[in-house]
PDB file with SEQRES, HELIX, SHEET and CRYST1 records, atoms N, CA, C and O in Angstrom:
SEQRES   1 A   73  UNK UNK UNK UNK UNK UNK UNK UNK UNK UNK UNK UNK UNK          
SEQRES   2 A   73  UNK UNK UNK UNK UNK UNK UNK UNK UNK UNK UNK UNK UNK          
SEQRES   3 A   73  UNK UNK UNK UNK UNK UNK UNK UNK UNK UNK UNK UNK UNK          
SEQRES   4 A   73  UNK UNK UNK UNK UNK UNK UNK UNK UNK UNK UNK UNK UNK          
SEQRES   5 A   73  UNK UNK UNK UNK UNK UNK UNK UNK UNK UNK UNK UNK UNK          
SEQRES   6 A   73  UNK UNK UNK UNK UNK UNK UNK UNK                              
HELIX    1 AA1 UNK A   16  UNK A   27  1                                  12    
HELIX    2 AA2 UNK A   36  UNK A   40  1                                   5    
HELIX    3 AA3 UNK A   44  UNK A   47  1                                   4    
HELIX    4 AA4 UNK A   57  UNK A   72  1                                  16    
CRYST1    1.000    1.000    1.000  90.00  90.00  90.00 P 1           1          
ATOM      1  N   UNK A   1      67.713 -52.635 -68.677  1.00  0.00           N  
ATOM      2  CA  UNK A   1      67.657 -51.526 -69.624  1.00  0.00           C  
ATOM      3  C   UNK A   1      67.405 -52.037 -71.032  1.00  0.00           C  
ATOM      4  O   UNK A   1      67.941 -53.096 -71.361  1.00  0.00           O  
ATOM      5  N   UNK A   2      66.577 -51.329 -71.958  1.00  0.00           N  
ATOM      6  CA  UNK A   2      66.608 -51.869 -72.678  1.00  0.00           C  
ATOM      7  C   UNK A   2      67.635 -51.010 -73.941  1.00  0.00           C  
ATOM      8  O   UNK A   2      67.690 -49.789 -74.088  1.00  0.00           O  
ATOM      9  N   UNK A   3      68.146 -51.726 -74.493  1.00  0.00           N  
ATOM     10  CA  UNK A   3      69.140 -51.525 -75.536  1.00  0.00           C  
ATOM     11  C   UNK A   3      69.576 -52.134 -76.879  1.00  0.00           C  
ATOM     12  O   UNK A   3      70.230 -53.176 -76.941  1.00  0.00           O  
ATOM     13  N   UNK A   4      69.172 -51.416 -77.967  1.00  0.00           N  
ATOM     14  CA  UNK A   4      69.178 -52.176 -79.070  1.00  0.00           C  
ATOM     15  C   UNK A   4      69.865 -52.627 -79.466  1.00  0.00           C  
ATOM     16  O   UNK A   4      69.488 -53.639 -80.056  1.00  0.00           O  
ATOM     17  N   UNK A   5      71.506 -52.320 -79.525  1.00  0.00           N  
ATOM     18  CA  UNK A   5      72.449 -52.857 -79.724  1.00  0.00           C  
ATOM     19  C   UNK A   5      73.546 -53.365 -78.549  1.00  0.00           C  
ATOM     20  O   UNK A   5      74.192 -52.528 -77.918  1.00  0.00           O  
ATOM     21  N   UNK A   6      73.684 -54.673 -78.335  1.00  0.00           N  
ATOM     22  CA  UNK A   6      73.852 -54.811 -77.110  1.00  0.00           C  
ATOM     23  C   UNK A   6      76.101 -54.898 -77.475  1.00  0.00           C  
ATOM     24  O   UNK A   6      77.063 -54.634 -76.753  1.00  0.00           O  
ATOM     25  N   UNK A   7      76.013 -55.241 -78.469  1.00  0.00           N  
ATOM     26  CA  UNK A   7      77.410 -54.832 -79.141  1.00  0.00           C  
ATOM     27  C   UNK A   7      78.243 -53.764 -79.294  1.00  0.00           C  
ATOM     28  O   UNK A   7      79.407 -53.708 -79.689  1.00  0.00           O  
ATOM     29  N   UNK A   8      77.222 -52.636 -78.799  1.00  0.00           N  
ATOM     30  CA  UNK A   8      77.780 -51.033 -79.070  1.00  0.00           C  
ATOM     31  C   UNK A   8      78.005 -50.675 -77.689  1.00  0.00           C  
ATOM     32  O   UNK A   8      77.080 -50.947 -76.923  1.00  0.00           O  
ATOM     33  N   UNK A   9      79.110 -50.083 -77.169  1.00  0.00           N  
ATOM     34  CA  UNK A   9      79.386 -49.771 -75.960  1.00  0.00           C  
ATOM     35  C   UNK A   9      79.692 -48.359 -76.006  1.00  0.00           C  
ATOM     36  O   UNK A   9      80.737 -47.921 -76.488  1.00  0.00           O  
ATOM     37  N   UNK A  10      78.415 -47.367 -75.303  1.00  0.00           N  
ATOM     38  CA  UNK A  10      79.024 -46.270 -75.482  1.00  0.00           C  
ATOM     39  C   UNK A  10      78.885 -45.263 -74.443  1.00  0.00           C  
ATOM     40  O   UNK A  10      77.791 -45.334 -73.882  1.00  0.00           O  
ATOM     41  N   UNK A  11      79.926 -44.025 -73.861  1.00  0.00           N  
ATOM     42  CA  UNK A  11      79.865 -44.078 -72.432  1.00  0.00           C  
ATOM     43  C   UNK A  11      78.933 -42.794 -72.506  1.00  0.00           C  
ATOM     44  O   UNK A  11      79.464 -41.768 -72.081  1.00  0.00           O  
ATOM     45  N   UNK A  12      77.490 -42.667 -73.026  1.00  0.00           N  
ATOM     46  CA  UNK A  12      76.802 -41.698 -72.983  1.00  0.00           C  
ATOM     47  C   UNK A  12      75.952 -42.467 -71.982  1.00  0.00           C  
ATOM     48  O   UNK A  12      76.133 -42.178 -70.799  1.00  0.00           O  
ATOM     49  N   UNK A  13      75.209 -43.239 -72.223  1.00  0.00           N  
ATOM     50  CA  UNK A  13      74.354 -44.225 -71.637  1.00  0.00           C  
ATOM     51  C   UNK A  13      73.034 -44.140 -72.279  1.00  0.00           C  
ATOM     52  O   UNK A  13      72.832 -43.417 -73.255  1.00  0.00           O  
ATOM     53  N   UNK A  14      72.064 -44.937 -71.688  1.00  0.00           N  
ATOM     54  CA  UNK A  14      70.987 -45.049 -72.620  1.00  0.00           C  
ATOM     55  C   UNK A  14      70.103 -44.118 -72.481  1.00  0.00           C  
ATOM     56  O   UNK A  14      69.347 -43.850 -73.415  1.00  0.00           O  
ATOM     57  N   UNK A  15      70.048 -43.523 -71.400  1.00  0.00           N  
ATOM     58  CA  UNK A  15      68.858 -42.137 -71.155  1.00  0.00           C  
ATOM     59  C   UNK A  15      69.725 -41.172 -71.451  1.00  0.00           C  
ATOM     60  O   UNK A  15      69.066 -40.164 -71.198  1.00  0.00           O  
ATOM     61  N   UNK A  16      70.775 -40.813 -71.823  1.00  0.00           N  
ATOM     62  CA  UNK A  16      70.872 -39.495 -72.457  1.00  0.00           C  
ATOM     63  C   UNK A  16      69.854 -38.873 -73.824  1.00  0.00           C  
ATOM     64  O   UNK A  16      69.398 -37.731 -73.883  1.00  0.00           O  
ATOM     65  N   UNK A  17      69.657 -40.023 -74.907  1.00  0.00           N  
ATOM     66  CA  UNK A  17      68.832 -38.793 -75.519  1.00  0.00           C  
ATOM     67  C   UNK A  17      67.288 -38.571 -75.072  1.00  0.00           C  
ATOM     68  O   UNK A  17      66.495 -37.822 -75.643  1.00  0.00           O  
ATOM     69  N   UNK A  18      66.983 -39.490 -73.767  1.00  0.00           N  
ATOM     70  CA  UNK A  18      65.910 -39.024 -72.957  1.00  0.00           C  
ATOM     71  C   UNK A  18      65.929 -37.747 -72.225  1.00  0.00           C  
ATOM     72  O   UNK A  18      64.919 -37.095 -71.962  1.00  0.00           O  
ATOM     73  N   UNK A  19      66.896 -37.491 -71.972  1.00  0.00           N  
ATOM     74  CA  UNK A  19      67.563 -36.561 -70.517  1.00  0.00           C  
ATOM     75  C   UNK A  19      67.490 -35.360 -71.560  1.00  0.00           C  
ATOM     76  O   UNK A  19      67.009 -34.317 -71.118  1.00  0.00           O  
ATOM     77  N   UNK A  20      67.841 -35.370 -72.680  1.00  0.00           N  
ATOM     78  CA  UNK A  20      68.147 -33.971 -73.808  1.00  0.00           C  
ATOM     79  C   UNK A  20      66.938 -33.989 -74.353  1.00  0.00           C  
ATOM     80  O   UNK A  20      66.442 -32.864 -74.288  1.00  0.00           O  
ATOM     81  N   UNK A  21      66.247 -34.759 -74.857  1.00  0.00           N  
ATOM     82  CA  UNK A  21      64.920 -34.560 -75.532  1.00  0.00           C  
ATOM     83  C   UNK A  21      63.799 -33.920 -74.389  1.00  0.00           C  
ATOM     84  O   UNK A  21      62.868 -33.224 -74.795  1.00  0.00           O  
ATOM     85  N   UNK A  22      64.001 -34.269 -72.688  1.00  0.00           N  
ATOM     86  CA  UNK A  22      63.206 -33.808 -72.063  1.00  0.00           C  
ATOM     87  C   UNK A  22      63.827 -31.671 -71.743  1.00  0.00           C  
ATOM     88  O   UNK A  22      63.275 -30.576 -71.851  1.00  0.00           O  
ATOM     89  N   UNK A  23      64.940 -32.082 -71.419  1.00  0.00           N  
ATOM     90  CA  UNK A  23      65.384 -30.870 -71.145  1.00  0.00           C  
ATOM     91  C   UNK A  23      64.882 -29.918 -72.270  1.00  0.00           C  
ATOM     92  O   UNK A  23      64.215 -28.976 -71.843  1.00  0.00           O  
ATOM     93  N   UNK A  24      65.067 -29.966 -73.658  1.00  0.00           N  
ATOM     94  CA  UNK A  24      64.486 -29.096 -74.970  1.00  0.00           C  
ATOM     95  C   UNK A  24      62.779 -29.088 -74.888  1.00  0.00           C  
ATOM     96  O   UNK A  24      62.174 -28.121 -75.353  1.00  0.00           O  
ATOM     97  N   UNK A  25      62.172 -30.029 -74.376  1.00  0.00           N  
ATOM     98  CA  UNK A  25      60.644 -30.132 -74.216  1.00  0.00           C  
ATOM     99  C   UNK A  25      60.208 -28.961 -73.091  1.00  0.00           C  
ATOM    100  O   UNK A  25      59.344 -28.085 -73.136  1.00  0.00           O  
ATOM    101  N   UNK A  26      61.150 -29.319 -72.103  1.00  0.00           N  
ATOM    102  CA  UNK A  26      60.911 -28.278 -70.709  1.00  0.00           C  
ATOM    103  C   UNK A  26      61.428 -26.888 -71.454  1.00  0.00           C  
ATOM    104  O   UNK A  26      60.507 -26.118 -71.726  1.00  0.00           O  
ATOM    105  N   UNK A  27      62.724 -26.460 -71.817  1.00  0.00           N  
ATOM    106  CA  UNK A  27      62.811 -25.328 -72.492  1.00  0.00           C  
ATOM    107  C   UNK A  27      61.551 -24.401 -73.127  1.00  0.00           C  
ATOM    108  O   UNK A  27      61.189 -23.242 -72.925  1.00  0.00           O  
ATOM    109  N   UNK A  28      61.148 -25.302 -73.847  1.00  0.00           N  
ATOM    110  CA  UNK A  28      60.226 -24.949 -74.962  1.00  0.00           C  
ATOM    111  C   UNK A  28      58.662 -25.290 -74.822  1.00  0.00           C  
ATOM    112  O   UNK A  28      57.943 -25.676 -75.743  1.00  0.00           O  
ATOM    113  N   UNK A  29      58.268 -25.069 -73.466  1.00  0.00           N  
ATOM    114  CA  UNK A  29      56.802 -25.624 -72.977  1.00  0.00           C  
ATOM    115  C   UNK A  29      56.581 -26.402 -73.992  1.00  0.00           C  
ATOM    116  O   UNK A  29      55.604 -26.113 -74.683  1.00  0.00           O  
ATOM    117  N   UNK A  30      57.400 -27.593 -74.377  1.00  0.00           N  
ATOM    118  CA  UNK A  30      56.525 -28.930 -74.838  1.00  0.00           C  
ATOM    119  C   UNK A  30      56.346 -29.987 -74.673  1.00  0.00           C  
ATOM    120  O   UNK A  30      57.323 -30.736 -74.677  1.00  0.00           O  
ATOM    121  N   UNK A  31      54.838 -30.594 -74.423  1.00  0.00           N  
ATOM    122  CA  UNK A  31      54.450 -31.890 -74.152  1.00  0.00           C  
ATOM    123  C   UNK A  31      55.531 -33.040 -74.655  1.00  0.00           C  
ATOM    124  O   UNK A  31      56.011 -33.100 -75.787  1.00  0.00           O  
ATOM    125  N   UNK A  32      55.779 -33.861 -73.648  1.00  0.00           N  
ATOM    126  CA  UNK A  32      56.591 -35.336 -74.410  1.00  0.00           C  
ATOM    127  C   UNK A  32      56.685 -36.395 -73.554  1.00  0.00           C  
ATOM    128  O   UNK A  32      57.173 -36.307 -72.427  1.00  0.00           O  
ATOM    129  N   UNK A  33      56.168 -37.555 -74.116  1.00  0.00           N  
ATOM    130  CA  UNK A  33      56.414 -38.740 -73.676  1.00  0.00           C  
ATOM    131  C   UNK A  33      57.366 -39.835 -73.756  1.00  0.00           C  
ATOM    132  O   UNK A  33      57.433 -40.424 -74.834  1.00  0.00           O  
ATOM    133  N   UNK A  34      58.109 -40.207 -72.805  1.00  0.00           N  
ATOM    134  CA  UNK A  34      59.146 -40.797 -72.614  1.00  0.00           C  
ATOM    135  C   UNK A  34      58.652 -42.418 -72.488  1.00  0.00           C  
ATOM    136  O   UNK A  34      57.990 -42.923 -71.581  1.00  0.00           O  
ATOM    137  N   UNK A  35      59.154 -43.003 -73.605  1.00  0.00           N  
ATOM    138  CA  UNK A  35      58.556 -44.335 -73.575  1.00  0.00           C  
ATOM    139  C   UNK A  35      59.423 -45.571 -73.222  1.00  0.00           C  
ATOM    140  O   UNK A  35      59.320 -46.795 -73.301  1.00  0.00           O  
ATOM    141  N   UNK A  36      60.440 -44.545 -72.742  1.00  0.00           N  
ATOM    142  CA  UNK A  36      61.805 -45.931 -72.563  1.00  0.00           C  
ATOM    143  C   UNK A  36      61.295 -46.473 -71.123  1.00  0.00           C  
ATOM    144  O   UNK A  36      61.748 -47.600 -70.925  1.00  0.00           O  
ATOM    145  N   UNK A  37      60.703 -46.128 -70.346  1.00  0.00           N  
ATOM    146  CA  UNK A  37      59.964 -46.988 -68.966  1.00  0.00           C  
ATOM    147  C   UNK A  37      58.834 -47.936 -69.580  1.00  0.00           C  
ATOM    148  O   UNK A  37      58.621 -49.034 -69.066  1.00  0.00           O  
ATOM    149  N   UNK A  38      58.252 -47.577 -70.477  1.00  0.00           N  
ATOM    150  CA  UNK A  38      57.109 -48.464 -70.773  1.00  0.00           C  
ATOM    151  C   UNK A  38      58.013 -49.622 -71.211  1.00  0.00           C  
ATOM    152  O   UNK A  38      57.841 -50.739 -70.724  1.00  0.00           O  
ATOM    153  N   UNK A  39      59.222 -49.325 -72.351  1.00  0.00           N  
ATOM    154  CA  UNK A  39      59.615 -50.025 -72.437  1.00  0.00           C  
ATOM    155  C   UNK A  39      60.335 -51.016 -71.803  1.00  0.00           C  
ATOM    156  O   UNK A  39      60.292 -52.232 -71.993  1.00  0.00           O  
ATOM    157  N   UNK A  40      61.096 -50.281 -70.918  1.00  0.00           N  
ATOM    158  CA  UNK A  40      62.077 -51.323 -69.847  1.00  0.00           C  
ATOM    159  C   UNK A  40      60.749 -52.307 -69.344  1.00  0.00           C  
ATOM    160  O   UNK A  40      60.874 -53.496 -69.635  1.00  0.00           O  
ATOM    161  N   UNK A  41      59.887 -52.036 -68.845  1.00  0.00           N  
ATOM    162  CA  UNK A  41      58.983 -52.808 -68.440  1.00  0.00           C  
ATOM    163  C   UNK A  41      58.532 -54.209 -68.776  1.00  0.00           C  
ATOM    164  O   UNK A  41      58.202 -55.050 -67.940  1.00  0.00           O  
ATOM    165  N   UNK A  42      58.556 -54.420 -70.436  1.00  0.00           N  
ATOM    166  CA  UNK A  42      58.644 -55.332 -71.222  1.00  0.00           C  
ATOM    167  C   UNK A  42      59.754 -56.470 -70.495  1.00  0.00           C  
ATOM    168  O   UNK A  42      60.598 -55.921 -69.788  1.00  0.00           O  
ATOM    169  N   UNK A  43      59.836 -57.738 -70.571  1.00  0.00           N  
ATOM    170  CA  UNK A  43      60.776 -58.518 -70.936  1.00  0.00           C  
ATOM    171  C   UNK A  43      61.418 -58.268 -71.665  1.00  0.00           C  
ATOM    172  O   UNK A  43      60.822 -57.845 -72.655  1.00  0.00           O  
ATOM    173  N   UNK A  44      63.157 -58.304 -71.824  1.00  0.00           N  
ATOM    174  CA  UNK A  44      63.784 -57.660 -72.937  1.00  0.00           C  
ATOM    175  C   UNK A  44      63.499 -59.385 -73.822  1.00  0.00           C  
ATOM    176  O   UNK A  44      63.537 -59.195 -75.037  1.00  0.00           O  
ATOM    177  N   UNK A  45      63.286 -60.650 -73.532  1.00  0.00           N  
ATOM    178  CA  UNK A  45      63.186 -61.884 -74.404  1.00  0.00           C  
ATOM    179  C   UNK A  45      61.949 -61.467 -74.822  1.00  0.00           C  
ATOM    180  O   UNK A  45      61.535 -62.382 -75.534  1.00  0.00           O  
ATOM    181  N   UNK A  46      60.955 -60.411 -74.768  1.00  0.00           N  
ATOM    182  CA  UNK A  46      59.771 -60.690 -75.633  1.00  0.00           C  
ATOM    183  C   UNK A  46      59.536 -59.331 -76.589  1.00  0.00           C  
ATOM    184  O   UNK A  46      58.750 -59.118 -77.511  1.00  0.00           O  
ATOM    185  N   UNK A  47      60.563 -58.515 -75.961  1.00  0.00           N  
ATOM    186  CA  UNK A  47      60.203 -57.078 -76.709  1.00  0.00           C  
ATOM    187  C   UNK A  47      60.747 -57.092 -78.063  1.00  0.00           C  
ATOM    188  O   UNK A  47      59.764 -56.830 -78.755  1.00  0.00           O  
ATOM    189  N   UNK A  48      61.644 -57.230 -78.759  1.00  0.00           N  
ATOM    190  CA  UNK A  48      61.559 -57.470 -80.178  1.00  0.00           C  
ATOM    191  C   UNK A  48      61.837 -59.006 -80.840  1.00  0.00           C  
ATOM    192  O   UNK A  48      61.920 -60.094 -80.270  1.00  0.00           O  
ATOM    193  N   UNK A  49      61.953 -58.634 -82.354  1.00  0.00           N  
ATOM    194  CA  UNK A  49      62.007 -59.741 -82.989  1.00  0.00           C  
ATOM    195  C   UNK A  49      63.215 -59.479 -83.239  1.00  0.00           C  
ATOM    196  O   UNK A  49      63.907 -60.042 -82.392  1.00  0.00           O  
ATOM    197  N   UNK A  50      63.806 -58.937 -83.937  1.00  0.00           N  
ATOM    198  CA  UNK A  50      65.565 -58.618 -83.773  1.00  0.00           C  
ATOM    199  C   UNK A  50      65.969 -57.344 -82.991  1.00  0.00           C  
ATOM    200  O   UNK A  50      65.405 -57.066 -81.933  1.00  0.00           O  
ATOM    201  N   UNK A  51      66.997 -56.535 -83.541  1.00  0.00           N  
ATOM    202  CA  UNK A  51      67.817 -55.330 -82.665  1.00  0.00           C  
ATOM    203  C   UNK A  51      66.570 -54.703 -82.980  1.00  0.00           C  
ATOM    204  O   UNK A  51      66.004 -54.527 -81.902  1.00  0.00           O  
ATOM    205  N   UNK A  52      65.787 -54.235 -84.007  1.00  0.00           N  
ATOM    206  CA  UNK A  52      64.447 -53.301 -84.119  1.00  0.00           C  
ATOM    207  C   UNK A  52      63.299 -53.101 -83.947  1.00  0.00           C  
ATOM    208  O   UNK A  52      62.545 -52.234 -83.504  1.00  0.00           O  
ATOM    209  N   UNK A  53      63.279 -54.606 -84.622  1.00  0.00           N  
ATOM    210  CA  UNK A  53      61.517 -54.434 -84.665  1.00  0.00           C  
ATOM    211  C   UNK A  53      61.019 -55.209 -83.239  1.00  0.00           C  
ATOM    212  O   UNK A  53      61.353 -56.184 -82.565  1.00  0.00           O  
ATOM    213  N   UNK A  54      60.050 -54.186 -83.225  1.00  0.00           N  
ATOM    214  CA  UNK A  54      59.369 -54.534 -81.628  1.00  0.00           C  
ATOM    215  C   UNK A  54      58.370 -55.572 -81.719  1.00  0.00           C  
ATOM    216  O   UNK A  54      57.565 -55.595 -82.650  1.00  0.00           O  
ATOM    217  N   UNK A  55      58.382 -56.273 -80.965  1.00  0.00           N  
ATOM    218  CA  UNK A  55      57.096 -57.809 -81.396  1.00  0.00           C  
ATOM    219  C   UNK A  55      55.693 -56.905 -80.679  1.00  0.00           C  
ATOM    220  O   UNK A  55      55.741 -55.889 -79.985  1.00  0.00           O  
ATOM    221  N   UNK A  56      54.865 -57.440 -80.990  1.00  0.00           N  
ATOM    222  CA  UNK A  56      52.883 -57.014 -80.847  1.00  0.00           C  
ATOM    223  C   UNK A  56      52.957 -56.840 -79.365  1.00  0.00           C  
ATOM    224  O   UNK A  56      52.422 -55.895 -78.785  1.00  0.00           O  
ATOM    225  N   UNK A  57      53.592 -57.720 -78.813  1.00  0.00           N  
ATOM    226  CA  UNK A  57      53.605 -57.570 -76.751  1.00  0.00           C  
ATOM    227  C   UNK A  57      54.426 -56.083 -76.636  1.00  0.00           C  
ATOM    228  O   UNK A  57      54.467 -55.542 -75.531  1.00  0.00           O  
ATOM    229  N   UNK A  58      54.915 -55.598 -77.513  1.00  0.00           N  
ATOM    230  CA  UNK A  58      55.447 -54.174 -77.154  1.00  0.00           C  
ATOM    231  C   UNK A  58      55.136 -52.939 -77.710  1.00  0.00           C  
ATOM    232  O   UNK A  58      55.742 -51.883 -77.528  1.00  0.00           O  
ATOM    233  N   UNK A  59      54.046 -53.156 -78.473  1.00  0.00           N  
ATOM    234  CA  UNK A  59      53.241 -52.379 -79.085  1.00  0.00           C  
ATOM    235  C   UNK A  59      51.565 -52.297 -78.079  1.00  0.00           C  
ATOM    236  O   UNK A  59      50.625 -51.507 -77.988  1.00  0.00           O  
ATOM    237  N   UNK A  60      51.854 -53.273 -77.640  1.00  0.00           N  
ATOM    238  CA  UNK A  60      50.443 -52.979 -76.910  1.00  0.00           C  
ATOM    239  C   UNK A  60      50.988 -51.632 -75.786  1.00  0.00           C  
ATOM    240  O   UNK A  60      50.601 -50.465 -75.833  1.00  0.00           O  
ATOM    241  N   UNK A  61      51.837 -52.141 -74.959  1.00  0.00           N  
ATOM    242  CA  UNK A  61      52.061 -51.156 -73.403  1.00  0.00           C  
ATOM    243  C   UNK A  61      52.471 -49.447 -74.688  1.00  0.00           C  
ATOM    244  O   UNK A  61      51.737 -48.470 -74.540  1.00  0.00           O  
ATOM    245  N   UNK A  62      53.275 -49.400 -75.445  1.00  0.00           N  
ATOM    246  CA  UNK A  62      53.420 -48.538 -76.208  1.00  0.00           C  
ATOM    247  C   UNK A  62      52.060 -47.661 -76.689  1.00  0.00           C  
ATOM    248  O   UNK A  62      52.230 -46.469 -76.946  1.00  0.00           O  
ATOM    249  N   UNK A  63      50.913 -48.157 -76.792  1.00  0.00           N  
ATOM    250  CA  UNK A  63      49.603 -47.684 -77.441  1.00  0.00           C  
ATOM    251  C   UNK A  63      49.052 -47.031 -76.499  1.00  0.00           C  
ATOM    252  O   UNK A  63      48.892 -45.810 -76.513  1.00  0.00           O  
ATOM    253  N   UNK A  64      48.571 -48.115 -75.210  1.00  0.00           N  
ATOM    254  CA  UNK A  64      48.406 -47.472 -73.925  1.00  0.00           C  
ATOM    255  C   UNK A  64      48.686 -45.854 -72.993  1.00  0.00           C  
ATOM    256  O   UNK A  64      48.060 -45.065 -72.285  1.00  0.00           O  
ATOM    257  N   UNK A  65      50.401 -46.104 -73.721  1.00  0.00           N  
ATOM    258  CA  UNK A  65      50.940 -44.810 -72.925  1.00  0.00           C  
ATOM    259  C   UNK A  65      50.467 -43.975 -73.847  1.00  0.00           C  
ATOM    260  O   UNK A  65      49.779 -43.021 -73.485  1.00  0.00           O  
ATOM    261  N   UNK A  66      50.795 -44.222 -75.386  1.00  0.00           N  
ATOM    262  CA  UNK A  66      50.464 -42.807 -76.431  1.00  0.00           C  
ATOM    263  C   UNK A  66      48.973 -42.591 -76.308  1.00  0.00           C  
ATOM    264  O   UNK A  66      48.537 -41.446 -76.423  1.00  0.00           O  
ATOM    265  N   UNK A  67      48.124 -43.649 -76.072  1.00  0.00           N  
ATOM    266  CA  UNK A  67      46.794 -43.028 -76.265  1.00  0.00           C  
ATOM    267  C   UNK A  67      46.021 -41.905 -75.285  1.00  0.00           C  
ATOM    268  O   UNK A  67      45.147 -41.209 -75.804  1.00  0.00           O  
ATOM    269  N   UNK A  68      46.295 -41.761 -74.097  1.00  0.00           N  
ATOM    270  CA  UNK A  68      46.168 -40.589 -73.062  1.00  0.00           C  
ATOM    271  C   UNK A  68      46.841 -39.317 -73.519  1.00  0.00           C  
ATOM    272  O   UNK A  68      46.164 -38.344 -73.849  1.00  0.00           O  
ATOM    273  N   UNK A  69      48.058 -39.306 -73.542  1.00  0.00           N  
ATOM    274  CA  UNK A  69      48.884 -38.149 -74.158  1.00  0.00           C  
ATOM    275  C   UNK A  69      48.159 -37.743 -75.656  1.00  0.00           C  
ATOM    276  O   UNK A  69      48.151 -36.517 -75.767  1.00  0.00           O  
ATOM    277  N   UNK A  70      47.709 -38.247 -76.529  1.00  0.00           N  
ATOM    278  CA  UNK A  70      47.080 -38.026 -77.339  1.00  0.00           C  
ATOM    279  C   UNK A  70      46.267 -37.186 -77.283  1.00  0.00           C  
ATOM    280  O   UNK A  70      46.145 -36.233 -78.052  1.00  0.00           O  
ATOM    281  N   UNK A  71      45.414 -37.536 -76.066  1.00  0.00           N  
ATOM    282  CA  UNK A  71      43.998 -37.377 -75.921  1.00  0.00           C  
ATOM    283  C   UNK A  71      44.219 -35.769 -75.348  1.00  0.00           C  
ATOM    284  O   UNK A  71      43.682 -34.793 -75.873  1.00  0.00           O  
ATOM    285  N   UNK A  72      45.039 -35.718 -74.272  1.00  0.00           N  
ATOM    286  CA  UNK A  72      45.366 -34.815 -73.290  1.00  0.00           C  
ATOM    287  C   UNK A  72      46.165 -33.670 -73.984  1.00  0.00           C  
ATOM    288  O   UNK A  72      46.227 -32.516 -73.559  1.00  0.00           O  
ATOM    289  N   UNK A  73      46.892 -34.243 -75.343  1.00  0.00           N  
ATOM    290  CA  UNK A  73      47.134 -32.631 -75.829  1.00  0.00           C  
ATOM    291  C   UNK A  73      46.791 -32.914 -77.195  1.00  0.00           C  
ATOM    292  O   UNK A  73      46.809 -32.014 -78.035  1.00  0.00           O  
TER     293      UNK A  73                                                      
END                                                                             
């Protein structure tokens, strides 16, 4: 999983504000892309440079997914 703060323990888990951001999207016929799979996908040793910033290897799979969804709505 990937998780930015690996110090913060909290018993929501990490796809909850996936799980709520999709549920309000479905509510509200709106398009949304969920990028925390693209992300898990990554190596968590190559996906950022610290807790934030994402290194160039995680910006590529990130571009990929947004650029279809883009296109498509």
């Amino acid at each position: 999983n990937v998780q930015l703060y690996d110090e913060v323990d909290t018993p929501l888990g990490l796809t909850t504000p996936q799980q709520e951001f999709a549920l309000f999207a479905n509510q509200h016929e709106l398009p949304l892309l969920d990028l925390l799979p693209v992300l898990e996908a990554v190596p968590d040793d190559d996906l950022f440079f610290d807790q934030v910033h994402i290194k160039p290897v995680g910006h590529a799979p990130i571009a990929c997914a947004i650029a279809p969804a883009v296109r498509e709505n």
